[in-house]
Coordinates of N, CA and C in Angstrom, one line a residue:
X1 N 8.5 11.8 -5.6 CA 7.5 10.9 -5.0 C 8.1 10.2 -3.8
X2 N 7.3 10.0 -2.8 CA 7.8 9.3 -1.6 C 6.8 8.2 -1.3
X3 N 7.3 7.2 -0.5 CA 6.5 6.1 -0.1 C 5.2 6.6 0.7
X4 N 4.1 6.1 0.2 CA 2.8 6.4 0.9 C 2.4 5.3 1.9
X5 N 2.2 4.1 1.3 CA 1.8 3.0 2.2 C 2.2 1.7 1.6
X6 N 2.3 0.7 2.5 CA 2.6 -0.7 2.1 C 1.3 -1.5 2.3
X7 N 1.0 -2.3 1.3 CA -0.2 -3.1 1.4 C 0.1 -4.5 1.9
X8 N -0.7 -4.9 2.9 CA -0.5 -6.3 3.5 C -1.8 -7.0 3.3
X9 N -1.8 -8.0 2.4 CA -3.0 -8.8 2.0 C -3.3 -9.8 3.1
X10 N -4.5 -9.8 3.6 CA -5.0 -10.8 4.6 C -6.2 -11.5 4.1
X11 N -6.5 -12.6 4.6 CA -7.7 -13.4 4.2 C -9.0 -12.9 4.9
X12 N -8.8 -12.6 6.2 CA -9.9 -12.1 7.0 C -9.5 -10.8 7.7
X13 N -10.1 -9.7 7.3 CA -9.7 -8.4 7.8 C -9.9 -8.3 9.3
X14 N -11.1 -8.8 9.7 CA -11.4 -8.6 11.2 C -10.4 -9.4 12.0
X15 N -10.1 -10.6 11.6 CA -9.1 -11.4 12.3 C -7.8 -10.7 12.3
X16 N -7.4 -10.2 11.2 CA -6.1 -9.5 11.1 C -6.0 -8.3 12.0
X17 N -7.1 -7.5 12.0 CA -7.1 -6.3 12.9 C -6.9 -6.7 14.3
X18 N -7.6 -7.8 14.7 CA -7.5 -8.3 16.1 C -6.1 -8.7 16.4
X19 N -5.4 -9.4 15.4 CA -4.1 -9.9 15.7 C -3.1 -8.8 15.8
X20 N -3.2 -7.8 14.9 CA -2.3 -6.6 14.9 C -2.5 -5.8 16.2
X21 N -3.7 -5.7 16.6 CA -3.9 -5.0 17.9 C -3.2 -5.8 19.0
X22 N -3.3 -7.1 19.0 CA -2.6 -7.9 20.0 C -1.1 -7.8 19.9
X23 N -0.6 -7.5 18.7 CA 0.8 -7.2 18.5 C 1.2 -5.8 19.1
X24 N 0.3 -5.0 19.5 CA 0.6 -3.7 20.0 C 0.5 -2.6 19.1
X25 N -0.3 -2.7 18.0 CA -0.5 -1.6 17.1 C -1.9 -1.1 17.3
X26 N -2.0 0.2 17.1 CA -3.3 0.9 17.0 C -3.8 0.7 15.5
X27 N -4.9 0.1 15.3 CA -5.4 -0.2 14.0 C -6.8 0.4 13.8
X28 N -7.0 1.2 12.7 CA -8.3 1.8 12.4 C -8.9 1.3 11.2
X29 N -10.1 0.9 11.2 CA -10.8 0.5 10.0 C -10.9 1.7 9.1
X30 N -10.7 1.5 7.7 CA -10.8 2.6 6.8 C -12.2 3.1 6.5
X31 N -13.2 2.2 6.7 CA -14.6 2.5 6.5 C -15.4 1.7 7.5
X32 N -16.7 1.7 7.4 CA -17.5 1.1 8.4 C -17.1 -0.3 8.7
X33 N -16.9 -0.7 9.9 CA -16.2 -2.0 10.3 C -16.9 -3.2 9.6
X34 N -18.2 -3.2 9.6 CA -18.9 -4.4 9.2 C -18.6 -4.8 7.8
X35 N -18.4 -3.8 6.9 CA -18.2 -4.1 5.5 C -16.8 -3.7 5.0
X36 N -15.9 -3.3 5.9 CA -14.6 -2.8 5.5 C -13.8 -3.9 4.8
X37 N -13.0 -3.4 3.9 CA -11.9 -4.3 3.2 C -10.5 -3.7 3.4
X38 N -10.4 -2.6 4.1 CA -9.2 -2.0 4.4 C -9.1 -1.5 5.9
X39 N -7.9 -1.6 6.4 CA -7.7 -1.0 7.8 C -6.3 -0.4 7.7
X40 N -6.0 0.6 8.6 CA -4.8 1.3 8.6 C -4.0 1.3 9.9
X41 N -2.7 1.1 9.8 CA -1.8 1.4 10.9 C -1.1 2.7 10.7
X42 N -1.6 3.7 11.4 CA -1.0 5.1 11.1 C 0.2 5.4 12.0
X43 N 1.0 6.3 11.5 CA 2.0 6.9 12.3 C 1.8 8.4 12.1
X44 N 2.5 9.2 13.0 CA 2.3 10.6 13.0 C 2.8 11.3 11.7
X45 N 3.7 10.6 11.0 CA 4.2 11.1 9.7 C 4.7 9.9 8.9
X46 N 4.9 10.1 7.6 CA 5.5 9.2 6.8 C 4.6 8.0 6.4
X47 N 5.2 7.0 5.8 CA 4.4 5.9 5.3 C 3.6 5.1 6.3
X48 N 2.6 4.4 5.9 CA 1.7 3.7 6.8 C 1.6 2.3 6.3
X49 N 1.0 1.4 7.1 CA 0.6 0.0 6.7 C -0.9 -0.1 6.4
X50 N -1.2 -0.6 5.3 CA -2.6 -0.8 5.0 C -2.9 -2.3 4.9
X51 N -3.8 -2.8 5.8 CA -4.3 -4.2 5.7 C -5.4 -4.2 4.7
X52 N -5.4 -5.2 3.8 CA -6.5 -5.2 2.9 C -6.9 -6.7 2.6
X53 N -8.2 -6.9 2.3 CA -8.7 -8.2 1.8 C -9.4 -8.0 0.5
X54 N -9.4 -9.0 -0.4 CA -9.9 -8.8 -1.7 C -11.3 -9.4 -1.8
X55 N -12.1 -8.9 -2.7 CA -13.5 -9.4 -2.9 C -13.4 -10.9 -3.4
X56 N -14.5 -11.7 -3.1 CA -14.5 -13.0 -3.6 C -14.4 -13.1 -5.1
X57 N -13.6 -14.0 -5.6 CA -13.4 -14.3 -7.1 C -12.8 -13.1 -7.8
X58 N -12.1 -12.2 -7.1 CA -11.5 -11.0 -7.7 C -10.5 -11.4 -8.8
X59 N -9.9 -12.6 -8.6 CA -8.9 -13.1 -9.6 C -9.5 -13.4 -10.9
X60 N -10.8 -13.5 -11.0 CA -11.5 -13.8 -12.2 C -12.1 -12.6 -12.9
X61 N -11.8 -11.4 -12.3 CA -12.5 -10.2 -12.8 C -11.5 -9.2 -13.4
X62 N -10.5 -9.7 -14.1 CA -9.5 -8.8 -14.7 C -10.0 -7.8 -15.6
X63 N -10.9 -8.2 -16.6 CA -11.3 -7.2 -17.6 C -12.3 -6.3 -17.0
X64 N -13.3 -6.7 -16.1 CA -14.2 -5.7 -15.5 C -13.4 -4.7 -14.6
X65 N -12.3 -5.2 -13.9 CA -11.5 -4.3 -13.1 C -10.8 -3.3 -14.0
X66 N -10.3 -3.7 -15.1 CA -9.6 -2.8 -16.1 C -10.6 -1.7 -16.5
X67 N -11.8 -2.1 -16.8 CA -12.8 -1.1 -17.3 C -13.1 -0.1 -16.2
X68 N -13.1 -0.6 -14.9 CA -13.5 0.3 -13.8 C -12.4 1.2 -13.4
X69 N -11.1 0.6 -13.4 CA -10.0 1.4 -12.8 C -8.8 1.6 -13.7
X70 N -9.0 1.3 -15.0 CA -7.9 1.6 -15.9 C -7.1 0.4 -16.3
X71 N -6.5 0.4 -17.5 CA -5.7 -0.8 -17.9 C -4.6 -1.0 -17.0
X72 N -4.3 -2.3 -16.7 CA -3.3 -2.6 -15.7 C -3.8 -2.9 -14.3
X73 N -4.9 -2.3 -14.0 CA -5.5 -2.6 -12.6 C -5.9 -4.0 -12.4
X74 N -6.5 -4.6 -13.5 CA -7.0 -5.9 -13.4 C -6.0 -6.9 -13.1
X75 N -4.8 -6.8 -13.8 CA -3.7 -7.7 -13.5 C -3.2 -7.6 -12.1
X76 N -3.1 -6.4 -11.6 CA -2.6 -6.1 -10.3 C -3.5 -6.7 -9.2
X77 N -4.8 -6.3 -9.4 CA -5.7 -6.8 -8.3 C -5.9 -8.3 -8.4
X78 N -5.9 -8.9 -9.5 CA -5.9 -10.4 -9.6 C -4.7 -11.0 -8.9
X79 N -3.5 -10.4 -9.0 CA -2.4 -10.9 -8.3 C -2.6 -10.8 -6.8
X80 N -3.1 -9.6 -6.4 CA -3.4 -9.5 -4.9 C -4.3 -10.7 -4.5
X81 N -5.4 -10.9 -5.3 CA -6.3 -12.0 -4.9 C -5.7 -13.4 -4.9
X82 N -4.8 -13.7 -5.8 CA -4.2 -15.0 -5.9 C -3.1 -15.2 -4.8
X83 N -2.6 -14.1 -4.4 CA -1.4 -14.1 -3.5 C -1.8 -14.7 -2.1
X84 N -0.8 -15.4 -1.5 CA -1.0 -15.7 -0.1 C -1.0 -14.5 0.8
X85 N -1.3 -14.7 2.1 CA -1.2 -13.5 3.0 C 0.3 -13.0 3.0
X86 N 0.4 -11.7 3.1 CA 1.7 -11.1 3.2 C 1.8 -9.7 2.5
X87 N 2.9 -9.2 2.5 CA 3.2 -7.9 1.8 C 3.0 -8.0 0.3
X88 N 2.1 -7.3 -0.3 CA 1.8 -7.5 -1.7 C 2.0 -6.3 -2.6
X89 N 2.1 -5.1 -2.1 CA 2.3 -4.0 -3.0 C 2.7 -2.8 -2.2
X90 N 3.0 -1.7 -2.9 CA 3.5 -0.5 -2.3 C 3.0 0.7 -3.1
X91 N 2.7 1.8 -2.5 CA 2.2 3.0 -3.2 C 3.2 4.1 -2.9
X92 N 3.3 5.0 -3.9 CA 4.1 6.3 -3.6 C 3.1 7.4 -3.8
X93 N 3.3 8.5 -3.0 CA 2.4 9.6 -3.0 C 3.1 10.8 -3.8
X94 N 2.4 11.4 -4.6 CA 2.9 12.5 -5.4 C 2.8 13.9 -4.7
X95 N 3.5 14.9 -5.2 CA 3.3 16.2 -4.6 C 2.1 16.9 -5.1
X96 N 1.6 16.5 -6.3 CA 0.4 17.1 -6.9 C -0.9 16.5 -6.4
X97 N -1.9 17.3 -6.4 CA -3.3 16.8 -6.1 C -4.0 16.2 -7.2
X98 N -3.4 16.2 -8.4 CA -4.0 15.6 -9.6 C -2.9 14.7 -10.2
X99 N -3.3 13.5 -10.7 CA -2.3 12.6 -11.2 C -2.0 12.8 -12.7
X100 N -2.6 13.8 -13.4 CA -2.4 14.0 -14.8 C -1.0 14.2 -15.1
X101 N -0.3 15.1 -14.4 CA 1.0 15.5 -14.7 C 2.0 14.4 -14.4
X102 N 2.0 13.8 -13.2 CA 3.0 12.7 -13.0 C 2.7 11.5 -13.9
X103 N 1.5 11.2 -14.2 CA 1.2 10.1 -15.2 C 1.8 10.4 -16.5
X104 N 1.6 11.7 -16.9 CA 2.2 12.1 -18.2 C 3.7 11.9 -18.2
X105 N 4.4 12.3 -17.1 CA 5.8 12.2 -17.1 C 6.2 10.7 -17.2
X106 N 5.5 9.8 -16.5 CA 5.9 8.4 -16.6 C 5.7 7.9 -18.0
X107 N 4.6 8.3 -18.7 CA 4.4 7.8 -20.1 C 5.4 8.3 -21.0
X108 N 5.9 9.6 -20.8 CA 6.9 10.1 -21.6 C 8.2 9.3 -21.4
X109 N 8.4 8.8 -20.2 CA 9.6 8.0 -19.9 C 9.4 6.5 -20.4
X110 N 8.3 6.2 -21.0 CA 8.1 4.9 -21.5 C 7.4 3.9 -20.5
X111 N 6.9 4.5 -19.4 CA 6.2 3.6 -18.4 C 4.7 3.8 -18.6
X112 N 4.0 2.8 -19.1 CA 2.6 2.8 -19.4 C 1.8 2.8 -18.1
X113 N 0.8 3.6 -18.0 CA -0.1 3.6 -16.8 C -1.5 3.6 -17.2
X114 N -2.4 3.1 -16.3 CA -3.8 3.2 -16.5 C -4.3 4.7 -16.3
X115 N -5.6 4.9 -16.4 CA -6.1 6.2 -16.2 C -6.1 6.5 -14.7
X116 N -6.1 7.8 -14.4 CA -6.2 8.3 -13.0 C -7.7 8.1 -12.5
X117 N -7.8 7.5 -11.4 CA -9.2 7.2 -10.8 C -9.4 8.1 -9.6
X118 N -10.5 8.9 -9.7 CA -10.9 9.7 -8.5 C -11.7 8.9 -7.6
X119 N -11.3 8.9 -6.3 CA -12.0 8.0 -5.3 C -12.4 8.7 -4.1
X120 N -13.5 8.3 -3.5 CA -14.0 8.9 -2.2 C -14.2 7.7 -1.3
X121 N -13.7 7.8 -0.1 CA -13.9 6.7 0.9 C -14.6 7.4 2.1
X122 N -15.6 6.7 2.6 CA -16.4 7.2 3.8 C -15.8 6.5 5.0
X123 N -15.3 7.2 5.9 CA -14.7 6.7 7.1 C -15.8 6.2 8.1
X124 N -15.4 5.5 9.1 CA -16.3 5.0 10.1 C -17.1 6.1 10.8
X125 N -16.5 7.3 10.9 CA -17.2 8.4 11.6 C -18.1 9.2 10.6
X126 N -18.1 8.8 9.3 CA -19.0 9.4 8.3 C -18.2 10.5 7.5
X127 N -17.1 10.9 7.9 CA -16.3 11.9 7.1 C -15.8 11.2 5.9
X128 N -15.6 12.0 4.8 CA -15.1 11.5 3.6 C -13.7 11.9 3.3
X129 N -13.0 10.9 2.7 CA -11.6 11.1 2.3 C -11.5 11.0 0.8
X130 N -10.9 12.0 0.1 CA -10.8 12.0 -1.3 C -9.4 11.8 -1.8
X131 N -9.1 11.1 -2.8 CA -7.8 10.9 -3.4 C -7.9 10.3 -4.8
X132 N -6.8 10.3 -5.5 CA -6.7 9.7 -6.8 C -5.7 8.6 -6.8
X133 N -5.8 7.6 -7.6 CA -4.8 6.6 -7.8 C -4.7 6.2 -9.3
X134 N -3.5 5.7 -9.6 CA -3.3 5.2 -11.0 C -2.2 4.1 -10.8
X135 N -2.4 3.0 -11.7 CA -1.5 1.9 -11.6 C -0.7 1.8 -12.9
X136 N 0.6 1.7 -12.8 CA 1.4 1.3 -13.9 C 1.0 -0.1 -14.4
X137 N 1.0 -0.3 -15.7 CA 0.5 -1.5 -16.3 C 1.4 -2.7 -15.9
X138 N 2.7 -2.4 -15.6 CA 3.6 -3.4 -15.0 C 3.1 -3.5 -13.5
X139 N 2.5 -4.6 -13.2 CA 1.9 -4.7 -11.9 C 2.9 -4.9 -10.7
X140 N 4.1 -5.1 -11.1 CA 5.1 -5.2 -10.0 C 5.7 -3.9 -9.6
X141 N 5.5 -2.8 -10.3 CA 6.0 -1.5 -10.0 C 5.1 -0.8 -9.0
X142 N 5.6 0.1 -8.1 CA 4.8 0.8 -7.2 C 3.7 1.6 -7.9
X143 N 2.6 1.8 -7.3 CA 1.5 2.6 -7.9 C 1.5 4.0 -7.3
X144 N 0.7 4.9 -7.9 CA 0.7 6.3 -7.5 C -0.6 6.6 -6.9
X145 N -0.5 7.5 -5.8 CA -1.7 8.1 -5.2 C -1.4 9.5 -4.9
X146 N -2.5 10.3 -4.9 CA -2.3 11.7 -4.5 C -2.4 11.8 -2.9
X147 N -2.1 13.0 -2.4 CA -2.3 13.1 -0.9 C -3.8 13.0 -0.6
X148 N -4.0 12.5 0.6 CA -5.4 12.4 1.0 C -6.0 13.8 1.3
X149 N -7.2 14.0 0.9 CA -7.9 15.3 1.1 C -9.2 15.0 1.9
X150 N -9.3 15.4 3.2 CA -8.3 16.2 3.9 C -7.2 15.2 4.4
X151 N -6.1 15.8 4.9 CA -5.0 14.9 5.4 C -5.5 14.0 6.5
X152 N -4.9 12.8 6.6 CA -5.4 11.8 7.5 C -4.4 11.4 8.6
X153 N -3.2 11.8 8.5 CA -2.2 11.4 9.6 C -2.7 12.0 10.9
X154 N -2.7 11.2 11.9 CA -3.1 11.8 13.3 C -2.0 12.6 13.8
X155 N -2.3 13.6 14.6 CA -1.3 14.5 15.2 C -0.4 13.7 16.1
X156 N -1.0 12.7 16.8 CA -0.3 11.8 17.7 C -0.9 10.4 17.6
X157 N 0.0 9.4 17.7 CA -0.5 8.0 17.8 C 0.5 7.3 18.7
X158 N 0.0 6.5 19.6 CA 0.9 5.8 20.5 C 0.6 4.3 20.4
X159 N 1.5 3.6 19.7 CA 1.4 2.2 19.6 C 2.0 1.6 20.8
X160 N 1.3 0.7 21.5 CA 1.8 0.1 22.7 C 3.1 -0.7 22.5
X161 N 3.4 -1.1 21.3 CA 4.7 -1.8 21.0 C 5.9 -0.9 20.8
X162 N 5.6 0.4 20.8 CA 6.7 1.4 20.7 C 6.9 1.9 19.3
X163 N 6.3 1.3 18.3 CA 6.6 1.7 16.9 C 6.2 3.2 16.7
X164 N 7.1 3.9 16.0 CA 6.8 5.3 15.8 C 6.9 5.7 14.3
X165 N 7.3 4.8 13.5 CA 7.3 5.1 12.0 C 7.8 3.9 11.2
X166 N 7.3 3.9 9.9 CA 7.7 2.9 9.0 C 9.0 3.5 8.3
X167 N 10.1 3.0 8.6 CA 11.4 3.6 8.2 C 12.0 2.9 7.0
X168 N 11.6 1.7 6.7 CA 12.3 1.0 5.6 C 11.3 0.1 4.9
X169 N 11.4 0.1 3.5 CA 10.7 -0.9 2.7 C 11.8 -1.6 1.9
X170 N 12.0 -2.9 2.2 CA 13.0 -3.6 1.6 C 12.4 -4.4 0.4
X171 N 13.1 -4.2 -0.8 CA 12.5 -4.8 -2.0 C 13.5 -5.5 -2.8
X172 N 13.1 -6.6 -3.4 CA 13.8 -7.2 -4.6 C 13.3 -6.5 -5.8
X173 N 14.2 -6.2 -6.7 CA 13.8 -5.5 -8.0 C 14.6 -6.2 -9.1
X174 N 13.9 -6.6 -10.1 CA 14.5 -7.3 -11.3 C 15.2 -6.3 -12.1
X175 N 16.3 -6.7 -12.8 CA 17.0 -5.7 -13.7 C 16.1 -5.1 -14.7
X176 N 15.1 -5.8 -15.2 CA 14.3 -5.2 -16.2 C 13.4 -4.1 -15.7
X177 N 13.0 -4.2 -14.4 CA 12.2 -3.3 -13.7 C 12.9 -2.1 -13.1
X178 N 14.2 -2.2 -13.0 CA 15.0 -1.3 -12.2 C 14.9 0.2 -12.7
X179 N 15.0 0.4 -14.0 CA 14.9 1.8 -14.5 C 13.6 2.5 -14.1
X180 N 12.5 1.7 -14.3 CA 11.2 2.3 -14.0 C 11.0 2.4 -12.5
X181 N 11.5 1.4 -11.8 CA 11.4 1.5 -10.3 C 12.1 2.7 -9.8
X182 N 13.3 3.0 -10.3 CA 14.1 4.1 -9.8 C 13.4 5.4 -10.1
X183 N 12.7 5.5 -11.3 CA 12.0 6.7 -11.7 C 10.8 7.0 -10.8
X184 N 10.1 5.9 -10.4 CA 8.9 6.0 -9.6 C 9.3 6.3 -8.1
X185 N 10.2 5.5 -7.6 CA 10.6 5.6 -6.2 C 11.6 6.7 -5.9
X186 N 12.2 7.2 -7.0 CA 13.2 8.3 -6.8 C 14.3 8.0 -5.9
X187 N 14.6 9.0 -5.1 CA 15.7 8.9 -4.1 C 15.1 8.8 -2.7
X188 N 13.9 8.3 -2.6 CA 13.3 8.2 -1.2 C 14.1 7.2 -0.4
X189 N 14.7 7.6 0.7 CA 15.6 6.7 1.4 C 14.8 5.6 2.1
X190 N 13.5 5.6 2.2 CA 12.7 4.6 2.8 C 12.9 3.3 2.0
X191 N 13.1 3.4 0.7 CA 13.3 2.2 -0.1 C 14.7 1.7 -0.1
X192 N 14.9 0.4 0.0 CA 16.2 -0.3 -0.2 C 15.9 -1.4 -1.2
X193 N 16.6 -1.3 -2.4 CA 16.3 -2.3 -3.4 C 17.5 -3.2 -3.6
X194 N 17.3 -4.5 -3.8 CA 18.3 -5.5 -4.0 C 17.9 -6.2 -5.4
X195 N 18.9 -6.4 -6.2 CA 18.7 -7.0 -7.5 C 18.3 -8.5 -7.3
X196 N 17.2 -8.9 -8.0 CA 16.7 -10.2 -7.9 C 15.9 -10.6 -9.1
X197 N 15.4 -11.8 -9.2 CA 14.7 -12.2 -10.4 C 13.3 -11.6 -10.5
X198 N 12.7 -11.4 -9.4 CA 11.3 -10.9 -9.3 C 11.2 -9.7 -8.4
X199 N 10.4 -8.7 -8.9 CA 10.2 -7.5 -8.1 C 9.1 -7.7 -7.1
X200 N 9.5 -7.5 -5.8 CA 8.5 -7.8 -4.7 C 9.0 -7.2 -3.4
X201 N 8.1 -7.0 -2.5 CA 8.5 -6.5 -1.2 C 8.9 -7.7 -0.3
X202 N 10.0 -7.6 0.3 CA 10.5 -8.6 1.2 C 10.3 -8.4 2.7
X203 N 10.3 -7.1 3.1 CA 10.2 -6.8 4.5 C 9.9 -5.3 4.7
X204 N 9.4 -5.0 5.8 CA 9.4 -3.6 6.2 C 10.0 -3.4 7.6
X205 N 10.6 -2.2 7.8 CA 11.2 -1.9 9.1 C 10.5 -0.8 9.8
X206 N 10.4 -1.0 11.1 CA 9.6 0.0 11.9 C 10.6 0.6 13.0
X207 N 10.6 1.9 13.0 CA 11.4 2.5 14.1 C 10.6 2.5 15.4
X208 N 11.4 2.3 16.5 CA 10.8 2.4 17.8 C 10.3 1.1 18.4
X209 N 10.2 0.0 17.6 CA 9.7 -1.2 18.2 C 10.6 -1.6 19.4
X210 N 9.9 -2.0 20.4 CA 10.7 -2.4 21.6 C 11.0 -3.9 21.7
X211 N 10.6 -4.7 20.7 CA 11.0 -6.1 20.6 C 10.5 -6.7 19.3
X212 N 10.8 -7.9 19.1 CA 10.4 -8.7 17.9 C 8.9 -9.0 18.0
X213 N 8.3 -9.1 16.9 CA 6.8 -9.4 16.8 C 6.6 -10.8 16.6
X214 N 5.5 -11.4 17.2 CA 5.2 -12.8 17.0 C 4.8 -13.1 15.6
X215 N 5.6 -13.9 14.9 CA 5.3 -14.1 13.4 C 4.0 -14.8 13.2
X216 N 3.5 -15.5 14.2 CA 2.2 -16.2 14.0 C 1.1 -15.3 13.9
X217 N 1.2 -14.0 14.3 CA 0.2 -13.0 14.2 C 0.3 -12.0 13.0
X218 N 1.4 -12.2 12.2 CA 1.7 -11.2 11.2 C 1.1 -11.5 9.9
X219 N 0.4 -12.6 9.7 CA -0.3 -12.9 8.5 C 0.6 -12.9 7.3
X220 N 1.8 -13.5 7.4 CA 2.7 -13.7 6.3 C 3.7 -12.6 6.1
X221 N 3.6 -11.5 6.8 CA 4.4 -10.4 6.6 C 5.7 -10.4 7.5
X222 N 6.8 -9.8 7.0 CA 8.0 -9.7 7.8 C 8.1 -8.2 8.2
X223 N 7.8 -8.0 9.5 CA 8.0 -6.7 10.1 C 9.0 -6.8 11.2
X224 N 10.0 -5.9 11.1 CA 11.1 -6.1 12.1 C 11.6 -4.7 12.5
X225 N 12.3 -4.6 13.7 CA 12.8 -3.4 14.1 C 13.7 -2.7 13.1
X226 N 13.7 -1.4 13.1 CA 14.5 -0.7 12.1 C 16.0 -0.8 12.3
X227 N 16.7 -0.9 11.2 CA 18.2 -0.8 11.3 C 18.7 0.6 11.2
X228 N 17.7 1.5 10.9 CA 18.1 2.9 10.9 C 16.8 3.7 11.2
X229 N 16.9 4.9 11.7 CA 15.8 5.7 12.2 C 15.3 6.6 11.0
X230 N 14.0 6.9 11.1 CA 13.5 7.8 10.1 C 13.9 9.2 10.5

């Protein structure tokens, strides 16, 4: 499994999209702009950045969310809702188009997961994107997604700030979480893990950036030029 996308929680999606465009990123709404809760910063290959905002009072809906999206999802989404703006989660993409097999492998290794959820998203142009996701019940571990159907990476994307790829996800990982984290993240060189008390994303690195980004427009995230190329 390899890194799929990093989630950046924002309070106001439309304001965040405006700010990231001002920072020199091409940003696309994931669904119709007026009601969207997700937007994407795509690269021609590899992991992407997903801006997201949470529904009102989502932190109070743990049990309904568990029923809708499987056990463990409520705790995770409530954490997103309570969190300040910033990097809040990371997903890994499987080789399979169905999560039954990778979920079974994780459970056999002692990593409890919720059920696999089949999801369809309607893009602003009306086209539909299908995928599955499942959340480990430990809400600090990366979650799993299948490849998008149809594939969504653009053949070319030219960010005015020069960014060409998300080359590094820097994480703190607690000793208790490290075995499960290593099993999920595998040997993907995008991840750099440092031992710490709490498992969390600390920064992401972008290849090709021509300069530092204005932190006032980053909505709590640390994005910096890459120390290595993808």
